[in-house]
PDB file of C-alpha atoms in Angstrom:
ATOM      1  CA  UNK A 400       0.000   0.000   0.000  1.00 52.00           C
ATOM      2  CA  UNK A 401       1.188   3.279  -1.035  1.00 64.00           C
ATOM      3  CA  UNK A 402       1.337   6.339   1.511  1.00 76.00           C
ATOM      4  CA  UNK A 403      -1.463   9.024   1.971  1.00 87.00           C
ATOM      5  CA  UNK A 404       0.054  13.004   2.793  1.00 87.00           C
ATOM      6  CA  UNK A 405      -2.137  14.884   5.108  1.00 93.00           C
ATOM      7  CA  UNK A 406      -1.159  18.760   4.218  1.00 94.00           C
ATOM      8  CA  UNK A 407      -2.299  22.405   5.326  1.00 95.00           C
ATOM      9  CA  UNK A 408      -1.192  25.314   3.439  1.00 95.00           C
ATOM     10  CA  UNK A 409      -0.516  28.266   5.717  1.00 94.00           C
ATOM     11  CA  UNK A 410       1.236  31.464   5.837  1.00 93.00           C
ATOM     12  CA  UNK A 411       4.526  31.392   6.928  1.00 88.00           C
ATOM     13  CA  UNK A 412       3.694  32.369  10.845  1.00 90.00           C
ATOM     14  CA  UNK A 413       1.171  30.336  10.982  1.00 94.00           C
ATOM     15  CA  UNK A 414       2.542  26.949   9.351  1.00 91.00           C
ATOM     16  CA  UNK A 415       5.690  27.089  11.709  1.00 89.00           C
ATOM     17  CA  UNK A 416       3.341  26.759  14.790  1.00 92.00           C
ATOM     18  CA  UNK A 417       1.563  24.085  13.294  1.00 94.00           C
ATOM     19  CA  UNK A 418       4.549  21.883  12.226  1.00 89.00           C
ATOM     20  CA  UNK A 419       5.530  22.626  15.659  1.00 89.00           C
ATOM     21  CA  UNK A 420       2.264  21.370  17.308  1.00 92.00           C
ATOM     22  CA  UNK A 421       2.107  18.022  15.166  1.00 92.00           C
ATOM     23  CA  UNK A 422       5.631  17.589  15.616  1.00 84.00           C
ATOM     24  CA  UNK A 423       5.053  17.567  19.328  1.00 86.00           C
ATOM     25  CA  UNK A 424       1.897  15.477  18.886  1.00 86.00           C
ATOM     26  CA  UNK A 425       3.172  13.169  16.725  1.00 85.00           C
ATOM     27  CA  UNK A 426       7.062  12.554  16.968  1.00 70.00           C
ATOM     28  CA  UNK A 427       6.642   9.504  19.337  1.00 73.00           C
ATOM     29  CA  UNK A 428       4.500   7.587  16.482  1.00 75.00           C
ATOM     30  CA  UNK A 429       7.875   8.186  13.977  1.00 69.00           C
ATOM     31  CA  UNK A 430       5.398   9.559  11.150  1.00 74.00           C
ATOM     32  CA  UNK A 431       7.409  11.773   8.402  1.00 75.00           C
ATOM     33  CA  UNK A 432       6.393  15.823   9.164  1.00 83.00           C
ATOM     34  CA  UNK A 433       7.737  18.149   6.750  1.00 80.00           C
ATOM     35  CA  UNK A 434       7.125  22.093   6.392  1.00 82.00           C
ATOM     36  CA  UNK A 435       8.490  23.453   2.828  1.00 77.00           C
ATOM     37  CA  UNK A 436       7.778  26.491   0.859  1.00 76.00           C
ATOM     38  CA  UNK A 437       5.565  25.237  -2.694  1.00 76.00           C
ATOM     39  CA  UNK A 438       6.918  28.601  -4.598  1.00 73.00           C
ATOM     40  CA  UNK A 439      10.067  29.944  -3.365  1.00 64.00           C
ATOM     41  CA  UNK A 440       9.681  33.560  -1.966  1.00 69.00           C
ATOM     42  CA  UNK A 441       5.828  33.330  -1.300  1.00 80.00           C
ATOM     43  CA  UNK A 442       5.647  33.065   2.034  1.00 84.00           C
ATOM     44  CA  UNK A 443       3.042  30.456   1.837  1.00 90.00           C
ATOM     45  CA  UNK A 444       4.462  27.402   3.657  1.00 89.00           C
ATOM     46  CA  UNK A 445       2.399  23.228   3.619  1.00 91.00           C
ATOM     47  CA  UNK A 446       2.825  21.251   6.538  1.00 91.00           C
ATOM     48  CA  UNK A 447       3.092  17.505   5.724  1.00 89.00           C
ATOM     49  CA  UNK A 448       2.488  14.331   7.813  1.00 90.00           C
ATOM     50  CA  UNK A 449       2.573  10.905   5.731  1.00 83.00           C
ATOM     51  CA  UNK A 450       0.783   7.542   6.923  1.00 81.00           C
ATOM     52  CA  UNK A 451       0.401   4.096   5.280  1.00 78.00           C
ATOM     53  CA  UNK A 452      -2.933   3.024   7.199  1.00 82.00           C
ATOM     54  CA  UNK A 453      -5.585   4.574   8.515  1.00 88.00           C
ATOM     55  CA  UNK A 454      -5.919   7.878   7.102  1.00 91.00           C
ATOM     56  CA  UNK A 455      -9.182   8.322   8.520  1.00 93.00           C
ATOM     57  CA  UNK A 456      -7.767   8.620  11.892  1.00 93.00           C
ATOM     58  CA  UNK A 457      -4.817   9.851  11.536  1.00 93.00           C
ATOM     59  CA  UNK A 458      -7.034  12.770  10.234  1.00 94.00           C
ATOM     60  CA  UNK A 459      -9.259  12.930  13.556  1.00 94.00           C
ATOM     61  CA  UNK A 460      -5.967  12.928  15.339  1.00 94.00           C
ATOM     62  CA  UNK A 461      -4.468  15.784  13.458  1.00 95.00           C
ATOM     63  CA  UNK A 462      -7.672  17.648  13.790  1.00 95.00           C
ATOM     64  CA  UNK A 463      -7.890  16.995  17.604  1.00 95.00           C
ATOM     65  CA  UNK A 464      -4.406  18.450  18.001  1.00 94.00           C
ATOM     66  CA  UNK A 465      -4.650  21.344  16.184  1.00 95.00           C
ATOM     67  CA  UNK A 466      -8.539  22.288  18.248  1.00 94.00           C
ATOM     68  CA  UNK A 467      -6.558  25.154  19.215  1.00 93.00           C
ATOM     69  CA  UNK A 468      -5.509  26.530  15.963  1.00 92.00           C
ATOM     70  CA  UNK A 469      -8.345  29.254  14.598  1.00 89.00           C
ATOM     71  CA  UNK A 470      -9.220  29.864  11.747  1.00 92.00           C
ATOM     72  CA  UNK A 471      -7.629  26.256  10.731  1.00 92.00           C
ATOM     73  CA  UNK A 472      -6.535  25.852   6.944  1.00 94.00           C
ATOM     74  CA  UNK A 473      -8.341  23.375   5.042  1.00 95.00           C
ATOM     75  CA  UNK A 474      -6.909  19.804   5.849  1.00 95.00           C
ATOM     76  CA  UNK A 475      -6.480  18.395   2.471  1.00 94.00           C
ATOM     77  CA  UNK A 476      -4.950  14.651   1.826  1.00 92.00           C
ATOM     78  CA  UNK A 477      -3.511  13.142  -1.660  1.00 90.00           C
ATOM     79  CA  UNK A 478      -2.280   9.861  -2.398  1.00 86.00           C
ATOM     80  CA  UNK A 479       1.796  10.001  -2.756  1.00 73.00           C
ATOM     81  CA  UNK A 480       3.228   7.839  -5.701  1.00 66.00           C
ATOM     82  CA  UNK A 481       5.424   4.575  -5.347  1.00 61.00           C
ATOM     83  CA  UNK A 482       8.806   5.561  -5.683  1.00 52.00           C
ATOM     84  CA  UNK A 483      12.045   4.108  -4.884  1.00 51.00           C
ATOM     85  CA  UNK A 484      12.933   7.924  -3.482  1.00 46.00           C
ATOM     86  CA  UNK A 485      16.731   6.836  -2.604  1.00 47.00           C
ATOM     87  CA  UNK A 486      17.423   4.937  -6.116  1.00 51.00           C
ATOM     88  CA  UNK A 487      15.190   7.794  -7.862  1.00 50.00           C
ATOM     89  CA  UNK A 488      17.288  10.455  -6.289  1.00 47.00           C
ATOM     90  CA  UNK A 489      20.793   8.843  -5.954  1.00 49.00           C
ATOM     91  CA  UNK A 490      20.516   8.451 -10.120  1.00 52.00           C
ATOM     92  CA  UNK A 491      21.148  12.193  -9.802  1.00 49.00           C
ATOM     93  CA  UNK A 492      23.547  12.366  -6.441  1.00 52.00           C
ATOM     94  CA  UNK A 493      27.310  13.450  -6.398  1.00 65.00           C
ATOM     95  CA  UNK A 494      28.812  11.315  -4.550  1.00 76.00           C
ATOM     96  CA  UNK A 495      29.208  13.319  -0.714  1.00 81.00           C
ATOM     97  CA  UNK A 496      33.009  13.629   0.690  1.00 85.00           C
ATOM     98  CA  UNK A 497      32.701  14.417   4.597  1.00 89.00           C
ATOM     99  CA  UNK A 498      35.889  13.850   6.276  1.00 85.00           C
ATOM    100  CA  UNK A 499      37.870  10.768   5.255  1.00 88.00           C
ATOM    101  CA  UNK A 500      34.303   9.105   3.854  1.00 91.00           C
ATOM    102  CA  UNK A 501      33.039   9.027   0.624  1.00 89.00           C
ATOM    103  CA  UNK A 502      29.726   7.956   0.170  1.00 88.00           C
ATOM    104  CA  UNK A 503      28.655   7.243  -3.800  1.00 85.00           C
ATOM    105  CA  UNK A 504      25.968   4.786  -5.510  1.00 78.00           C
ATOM    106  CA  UNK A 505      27.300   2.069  -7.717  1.00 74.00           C
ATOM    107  CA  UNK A 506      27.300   4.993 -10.694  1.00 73.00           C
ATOM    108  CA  UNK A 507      29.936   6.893  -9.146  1.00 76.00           C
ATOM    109  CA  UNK A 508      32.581   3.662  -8.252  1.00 80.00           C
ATOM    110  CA  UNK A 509      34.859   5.181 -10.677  1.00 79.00           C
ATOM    111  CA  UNK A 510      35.189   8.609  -8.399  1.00 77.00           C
ATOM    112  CA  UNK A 511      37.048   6.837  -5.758  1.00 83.00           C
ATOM    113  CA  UNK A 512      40.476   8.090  -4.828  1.00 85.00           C
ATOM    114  CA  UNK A 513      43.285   6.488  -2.643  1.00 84.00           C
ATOM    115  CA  UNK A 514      42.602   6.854   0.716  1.00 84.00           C
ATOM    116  CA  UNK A 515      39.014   7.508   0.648  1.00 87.00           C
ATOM    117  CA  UNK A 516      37.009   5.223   2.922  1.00 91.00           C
ATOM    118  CA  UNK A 517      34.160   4.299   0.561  1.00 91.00           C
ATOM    119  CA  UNK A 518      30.815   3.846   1.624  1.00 91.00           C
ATOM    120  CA  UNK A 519      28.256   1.919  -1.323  1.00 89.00           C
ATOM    121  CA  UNK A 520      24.824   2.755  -0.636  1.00 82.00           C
ATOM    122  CA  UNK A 521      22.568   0.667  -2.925  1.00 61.00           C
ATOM    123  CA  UNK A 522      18.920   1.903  -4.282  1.00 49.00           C
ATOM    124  CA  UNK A 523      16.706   0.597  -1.311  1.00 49.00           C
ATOM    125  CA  UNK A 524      13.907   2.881   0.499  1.00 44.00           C
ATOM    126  CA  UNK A 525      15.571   3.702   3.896  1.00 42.00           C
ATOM    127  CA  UNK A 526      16.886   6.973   4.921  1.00 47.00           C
ATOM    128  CA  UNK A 527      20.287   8.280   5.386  1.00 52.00           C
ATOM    129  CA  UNK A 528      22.331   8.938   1.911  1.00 50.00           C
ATOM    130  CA  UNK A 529      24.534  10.955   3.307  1.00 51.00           C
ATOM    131  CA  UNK A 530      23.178  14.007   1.519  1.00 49.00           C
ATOM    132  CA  UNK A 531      21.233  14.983   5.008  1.00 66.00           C
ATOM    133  CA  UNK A 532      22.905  17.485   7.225  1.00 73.00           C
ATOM    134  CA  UNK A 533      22.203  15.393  10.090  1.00 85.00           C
ATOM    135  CA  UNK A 534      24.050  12.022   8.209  1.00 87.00           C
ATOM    136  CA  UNK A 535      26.673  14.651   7.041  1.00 88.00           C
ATOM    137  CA  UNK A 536      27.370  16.404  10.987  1.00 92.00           C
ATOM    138  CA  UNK A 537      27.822  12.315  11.938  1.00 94.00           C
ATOM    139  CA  UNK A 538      30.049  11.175   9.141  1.00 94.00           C
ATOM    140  CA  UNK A 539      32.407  14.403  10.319  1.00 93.00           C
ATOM    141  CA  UNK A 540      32.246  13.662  13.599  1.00 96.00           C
ATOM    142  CA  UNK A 541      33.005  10.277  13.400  1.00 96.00           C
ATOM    143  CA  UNK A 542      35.724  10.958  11.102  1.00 94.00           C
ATOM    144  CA  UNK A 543      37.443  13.494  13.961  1.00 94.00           C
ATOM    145  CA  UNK A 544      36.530  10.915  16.662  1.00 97.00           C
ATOM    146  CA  UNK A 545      38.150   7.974  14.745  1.00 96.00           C
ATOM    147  CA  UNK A 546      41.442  10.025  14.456  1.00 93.00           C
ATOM    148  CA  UNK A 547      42.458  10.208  17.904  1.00 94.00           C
ATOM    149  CA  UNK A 548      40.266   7.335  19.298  1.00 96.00           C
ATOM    150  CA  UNK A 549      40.363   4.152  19.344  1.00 97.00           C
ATOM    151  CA  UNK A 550      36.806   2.379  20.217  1.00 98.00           C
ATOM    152  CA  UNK A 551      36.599  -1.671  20.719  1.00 98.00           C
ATOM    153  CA  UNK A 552      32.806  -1.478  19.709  1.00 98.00           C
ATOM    154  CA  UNK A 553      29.945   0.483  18.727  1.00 98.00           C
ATOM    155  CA  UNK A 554      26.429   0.708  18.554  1.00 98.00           C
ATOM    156  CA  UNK A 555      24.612   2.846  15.164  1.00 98.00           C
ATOM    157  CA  UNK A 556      21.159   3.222  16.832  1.00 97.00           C
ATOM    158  CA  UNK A 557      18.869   3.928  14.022  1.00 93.00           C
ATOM    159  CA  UNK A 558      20.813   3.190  11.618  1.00 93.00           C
ATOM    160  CA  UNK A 559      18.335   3.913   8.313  1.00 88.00           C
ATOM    161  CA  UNK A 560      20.409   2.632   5.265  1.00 88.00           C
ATOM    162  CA  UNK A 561      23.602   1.767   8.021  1.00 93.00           C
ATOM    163  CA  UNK A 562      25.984   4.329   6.487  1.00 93.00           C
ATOM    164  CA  UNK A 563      27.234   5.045  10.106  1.00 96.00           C
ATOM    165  CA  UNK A 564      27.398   2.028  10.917  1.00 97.00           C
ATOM    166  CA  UNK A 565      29.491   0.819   7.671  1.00 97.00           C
ATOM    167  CA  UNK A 566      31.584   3.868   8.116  1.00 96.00           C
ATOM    168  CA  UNK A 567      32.610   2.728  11.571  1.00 98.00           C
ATOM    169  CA  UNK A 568      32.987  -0.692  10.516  1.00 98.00           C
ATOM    170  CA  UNK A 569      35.296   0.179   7.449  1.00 96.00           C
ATOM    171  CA  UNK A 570      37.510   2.776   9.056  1.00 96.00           C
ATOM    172  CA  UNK A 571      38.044   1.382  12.708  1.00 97.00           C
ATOM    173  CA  UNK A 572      37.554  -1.920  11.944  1.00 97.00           C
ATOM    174  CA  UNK A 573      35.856  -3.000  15.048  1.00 98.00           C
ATOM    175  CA  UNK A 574      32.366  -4.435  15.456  1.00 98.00           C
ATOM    176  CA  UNK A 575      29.130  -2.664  15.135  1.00 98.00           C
ATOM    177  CA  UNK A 576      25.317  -3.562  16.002  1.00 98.00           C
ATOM    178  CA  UNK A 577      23.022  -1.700  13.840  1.00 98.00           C
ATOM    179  CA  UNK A 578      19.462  -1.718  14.992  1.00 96.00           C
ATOM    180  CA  UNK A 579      16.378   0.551  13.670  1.00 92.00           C
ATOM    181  CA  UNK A 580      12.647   0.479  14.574  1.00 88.00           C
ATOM    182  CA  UNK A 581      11.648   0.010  11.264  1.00 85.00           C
ATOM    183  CA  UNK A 582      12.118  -3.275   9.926  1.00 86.00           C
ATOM    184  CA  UNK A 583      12.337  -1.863   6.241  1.00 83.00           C
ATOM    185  CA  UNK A 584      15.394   0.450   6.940  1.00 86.00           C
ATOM    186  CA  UNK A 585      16.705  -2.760   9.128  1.00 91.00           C
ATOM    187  CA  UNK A 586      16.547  -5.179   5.428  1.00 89.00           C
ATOM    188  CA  UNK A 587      17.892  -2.641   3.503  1.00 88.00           C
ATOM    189  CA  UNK A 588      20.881  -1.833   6.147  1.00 92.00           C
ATOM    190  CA  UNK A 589      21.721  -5.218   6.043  1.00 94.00           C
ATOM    191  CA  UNK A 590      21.853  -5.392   2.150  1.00 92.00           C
ATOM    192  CA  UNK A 591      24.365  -2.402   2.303  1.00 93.00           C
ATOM    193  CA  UNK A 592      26.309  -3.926   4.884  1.00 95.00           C
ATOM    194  CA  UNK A 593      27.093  -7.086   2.692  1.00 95.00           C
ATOM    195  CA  UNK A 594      27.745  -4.687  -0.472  1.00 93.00           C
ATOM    196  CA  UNK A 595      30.515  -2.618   1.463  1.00 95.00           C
ATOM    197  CA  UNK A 596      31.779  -6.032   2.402  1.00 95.00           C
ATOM    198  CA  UNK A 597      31.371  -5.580   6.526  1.00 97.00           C
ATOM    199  CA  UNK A 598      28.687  -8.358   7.297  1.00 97.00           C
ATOM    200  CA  UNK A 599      31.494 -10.080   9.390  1.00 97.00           C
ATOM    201  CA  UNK A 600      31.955  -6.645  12.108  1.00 98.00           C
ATOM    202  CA  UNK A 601      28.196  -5.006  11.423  1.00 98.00           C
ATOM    203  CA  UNK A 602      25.403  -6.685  13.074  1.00 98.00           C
ATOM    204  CA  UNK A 603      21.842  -5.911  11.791  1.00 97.00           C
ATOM    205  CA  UNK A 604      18.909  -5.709  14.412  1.00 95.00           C
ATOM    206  CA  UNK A 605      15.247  -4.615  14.465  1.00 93.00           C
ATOM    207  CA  UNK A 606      14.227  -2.972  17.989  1.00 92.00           C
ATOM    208  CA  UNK A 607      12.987  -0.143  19.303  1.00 88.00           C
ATOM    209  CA  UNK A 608      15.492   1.954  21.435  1.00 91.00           C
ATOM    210  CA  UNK A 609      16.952  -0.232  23.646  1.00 94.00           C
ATOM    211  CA  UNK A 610      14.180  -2.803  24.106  1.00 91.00           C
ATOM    212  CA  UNK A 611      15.533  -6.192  22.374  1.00 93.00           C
ATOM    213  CA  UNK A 612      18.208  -8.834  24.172  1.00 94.00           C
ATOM    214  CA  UNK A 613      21.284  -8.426  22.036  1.00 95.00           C
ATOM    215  CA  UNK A 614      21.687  -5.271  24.062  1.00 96.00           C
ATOM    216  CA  UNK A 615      22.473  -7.090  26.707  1.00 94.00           C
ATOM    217  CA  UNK A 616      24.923  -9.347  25.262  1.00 95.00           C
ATOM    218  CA  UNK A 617      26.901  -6.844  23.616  1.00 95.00           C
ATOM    219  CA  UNK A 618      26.818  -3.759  25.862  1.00 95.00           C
ATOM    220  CA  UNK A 619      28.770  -1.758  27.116  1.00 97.00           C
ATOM    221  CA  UNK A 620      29.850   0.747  23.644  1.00 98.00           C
ATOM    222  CA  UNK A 621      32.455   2.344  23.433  1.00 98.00           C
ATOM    223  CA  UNK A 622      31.507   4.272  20.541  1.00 99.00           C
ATOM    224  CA  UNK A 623      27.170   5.158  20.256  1.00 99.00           C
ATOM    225  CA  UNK A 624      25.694   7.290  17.597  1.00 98.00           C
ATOM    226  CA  UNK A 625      22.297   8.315  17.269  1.00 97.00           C
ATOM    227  CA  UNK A 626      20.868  10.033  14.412  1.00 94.00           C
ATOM    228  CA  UNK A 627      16.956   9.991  15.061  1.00 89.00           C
ATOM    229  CA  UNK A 628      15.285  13.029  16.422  1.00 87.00           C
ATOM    230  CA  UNK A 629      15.456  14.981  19.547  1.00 90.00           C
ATOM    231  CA  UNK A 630      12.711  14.052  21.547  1.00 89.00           C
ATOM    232  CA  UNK A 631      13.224  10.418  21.673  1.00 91.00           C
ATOM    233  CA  UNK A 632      17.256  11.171  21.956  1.00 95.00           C
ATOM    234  CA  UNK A 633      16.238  13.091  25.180  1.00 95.00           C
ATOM    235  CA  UNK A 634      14.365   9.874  26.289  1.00 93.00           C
ATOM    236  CA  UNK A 635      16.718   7.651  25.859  1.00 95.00           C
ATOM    237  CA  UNK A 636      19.419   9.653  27.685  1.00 97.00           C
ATOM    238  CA  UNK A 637      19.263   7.532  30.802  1.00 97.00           C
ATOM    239  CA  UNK A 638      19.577   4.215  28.685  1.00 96.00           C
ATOM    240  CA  UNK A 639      22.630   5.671  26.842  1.00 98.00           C
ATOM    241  CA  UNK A 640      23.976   6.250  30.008  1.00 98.00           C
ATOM    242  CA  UNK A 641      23.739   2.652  30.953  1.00 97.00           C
ATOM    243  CA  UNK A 642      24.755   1.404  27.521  1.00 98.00           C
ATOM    244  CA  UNK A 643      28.063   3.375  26.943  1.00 98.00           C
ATOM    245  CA  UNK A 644      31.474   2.517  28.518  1.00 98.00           C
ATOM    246  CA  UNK A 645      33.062   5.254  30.811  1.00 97.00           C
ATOM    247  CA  UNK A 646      34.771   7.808  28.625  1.00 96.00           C
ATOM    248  CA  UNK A 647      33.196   6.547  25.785  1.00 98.00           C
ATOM    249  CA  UNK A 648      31.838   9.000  22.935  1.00 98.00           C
ATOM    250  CA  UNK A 649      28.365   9.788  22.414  1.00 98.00           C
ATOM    251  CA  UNK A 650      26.770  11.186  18.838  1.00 98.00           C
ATOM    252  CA  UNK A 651      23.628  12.180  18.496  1.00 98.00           C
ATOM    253  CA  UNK A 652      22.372  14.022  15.170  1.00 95.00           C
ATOM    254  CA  UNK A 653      18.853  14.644  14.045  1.00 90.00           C
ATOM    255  CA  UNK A 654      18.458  17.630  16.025  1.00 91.00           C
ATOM    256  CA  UNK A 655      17.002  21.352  15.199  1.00 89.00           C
ATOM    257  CA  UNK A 656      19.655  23.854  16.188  1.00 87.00           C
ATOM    258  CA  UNK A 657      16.625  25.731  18.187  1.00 88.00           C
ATOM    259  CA  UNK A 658      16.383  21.860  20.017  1.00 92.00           C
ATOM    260  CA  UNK A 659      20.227  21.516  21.000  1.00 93.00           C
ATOM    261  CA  UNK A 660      20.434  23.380  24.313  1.00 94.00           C
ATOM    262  CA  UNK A 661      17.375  20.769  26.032  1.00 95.00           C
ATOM    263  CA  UNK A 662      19.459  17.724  24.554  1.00 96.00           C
ATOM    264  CA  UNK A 663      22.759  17.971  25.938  1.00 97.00           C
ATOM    265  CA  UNK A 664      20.975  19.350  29.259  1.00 97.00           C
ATOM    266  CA  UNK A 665      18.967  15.868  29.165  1.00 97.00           C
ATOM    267  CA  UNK A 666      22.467  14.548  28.883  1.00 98.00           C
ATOM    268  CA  UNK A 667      24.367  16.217  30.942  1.00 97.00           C
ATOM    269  CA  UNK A 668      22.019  15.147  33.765  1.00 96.00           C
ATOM    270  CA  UNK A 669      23.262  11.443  32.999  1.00 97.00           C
ATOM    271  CA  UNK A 670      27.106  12.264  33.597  1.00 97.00           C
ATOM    272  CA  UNK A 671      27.782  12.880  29.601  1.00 98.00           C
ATOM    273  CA  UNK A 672      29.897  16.614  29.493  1.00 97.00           C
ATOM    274  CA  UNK A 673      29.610  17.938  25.516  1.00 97.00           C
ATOM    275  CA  UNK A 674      32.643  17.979  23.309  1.00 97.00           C
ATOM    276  CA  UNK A 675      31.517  19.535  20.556  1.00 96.00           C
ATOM    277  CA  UNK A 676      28.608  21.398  18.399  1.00 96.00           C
ATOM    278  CA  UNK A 677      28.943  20.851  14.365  1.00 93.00           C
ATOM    279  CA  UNK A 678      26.131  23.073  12.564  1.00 90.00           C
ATOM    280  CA  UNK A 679      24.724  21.799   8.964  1.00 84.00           C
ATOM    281  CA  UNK A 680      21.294  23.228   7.215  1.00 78.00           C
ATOM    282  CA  UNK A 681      19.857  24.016  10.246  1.00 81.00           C
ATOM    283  CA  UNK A 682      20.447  20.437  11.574  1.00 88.00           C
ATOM    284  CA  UNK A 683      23.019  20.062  14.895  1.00 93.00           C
ATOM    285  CA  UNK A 684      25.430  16.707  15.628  1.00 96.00           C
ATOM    286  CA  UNK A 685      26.317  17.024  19.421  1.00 97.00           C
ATOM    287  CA  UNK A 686      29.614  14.872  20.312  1.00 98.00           C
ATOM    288  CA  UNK A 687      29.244  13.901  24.474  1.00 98.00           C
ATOM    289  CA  UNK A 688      31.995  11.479  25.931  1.00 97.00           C
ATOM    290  CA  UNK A 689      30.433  10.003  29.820  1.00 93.00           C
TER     291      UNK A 689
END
């Protein structure tokens, strides 16, 4: 089944508090929100929220938390087409050069130079090119971690199409568990894991946060990164804390720039002390060490 977009057109003022509200209201269920601008320069902004199944209540939902909102734009709702989005858009990629990683589709093989650290990401429909500020701010600070330390292990927790974690994998050459909620992003992570030729160090898992056994068998990290979103990074701050080895580095990544300042206070009331702030299209990647 193809996905349904709920979307209100708004001006500019007015759309920004109501991506906030349903991004507040609805950032627990992990349904896509966008806010763009249809014509560049008009000032006249749509707020998006995407479901598979039950449109019909995801509408009463939206509706319910928006009561507040007056006068409320018409909520209008189109079927989105069935596209590969990551092969459809990586036809037309450069490959991305962050640090010592290079990450190219199987067009660009012929780009790579000596001493690159090649990542392959293969058409599939998970998240996480490397295009993305927030995939971007991880690759760097991975690359500056990797430089000076030297992890045993690490954990890539939602790992989308497992760039992170195949980055780790290739360049420290230590093992890796891979998990993401979405048992998609989890099949097509493990497909790029045996293209980039690190099935033996990256191990592929489907859980939510911290909630599946192998956690228990292979903590504690020494090495975590995080790239989901900032409210569920704030609730998992006490589980990092019991996941990660003393001294070990923390990076998290899919955070606003406006939402940085509550994260690494969330943190920072576990025992984690920030390193370092990188800043990429409005996105933030916080490095913490415990």
């Amino acid at each position: 089944m193809g996905q349904t977009r709920l979307y209100l057109t708004a001006p500019r003022e007015q759309a920004e508090s109501i991506f906030s509200i349903l991004e507040a209201h609805f950032e627990d269920d992990g349904l896509p929100i966008s806010i763009f601008e249809p014509d560049e320069d008009s000032g006249i902004f749509q707020i998006s929220i995407y479901a598979e199944d039950d449109v019909d209540g995801l509408e009463r939902r939206v509706r319910e938390s928006l009561a507040d909102v007056s006068p409320l734009p018409p909520l209008e709702r189109e079927a989105v087409p069935e596209i590969d989005w990551v092969s459809h858009s990586l036809e037309g990629l450069r490959p991305v050069r962050v640090g010592r990683f290079l990450v190219h589709g199987s067009h660009d093989r012929h780009l790579q130079r000596i001493g690159d650290i090649a990542i392959e990401i293969d058409a599939g429909l998970a998240f996480g090119t490397g295009h993305h500020g927030t995939t971007a701010g991880c690759l760097s600070a991975l690359s500056d971690i990797l430089k000076s330390e030297h992890p045993r292990n690490a954990l890539d927790l939602g790992t989308g199409s497992a760039v992170l974690a195949i980055a780790i994998a290739r360049a420290a050459r230590i093992p890796v568990l891979a998990t993401d909620i979405d048992p998609i992003a989890t099949e097509v992570a493990a497909s790029n894991v045996r293209l980039n030729r690190v099935a033996s160090l990256v191990e592929t898992h489907t859980a939510p946060g911290f909630h599946h056994a192998v956690f228990a068998r292979k903590k504690p990290f020494d090495l975590i990164v995080a790239n989901i979103l900032a409210r569920p990074l704030m609730a998992l701050a006490p589980a990092m804390a019991n996941h990660i080895t003393p001294g070990g580095s923390l990076v998290l990544s899919g955070i606003l720039e406006r939402q940085r300042r509550a994260v690494v206070a969330a943190y920072g009331g576990q025992g984690f002390r920030h390193v370092r702030t990188q800043a990429r299209e409005g996105w933030v990647t916080i490095h913490m060490k415990r």
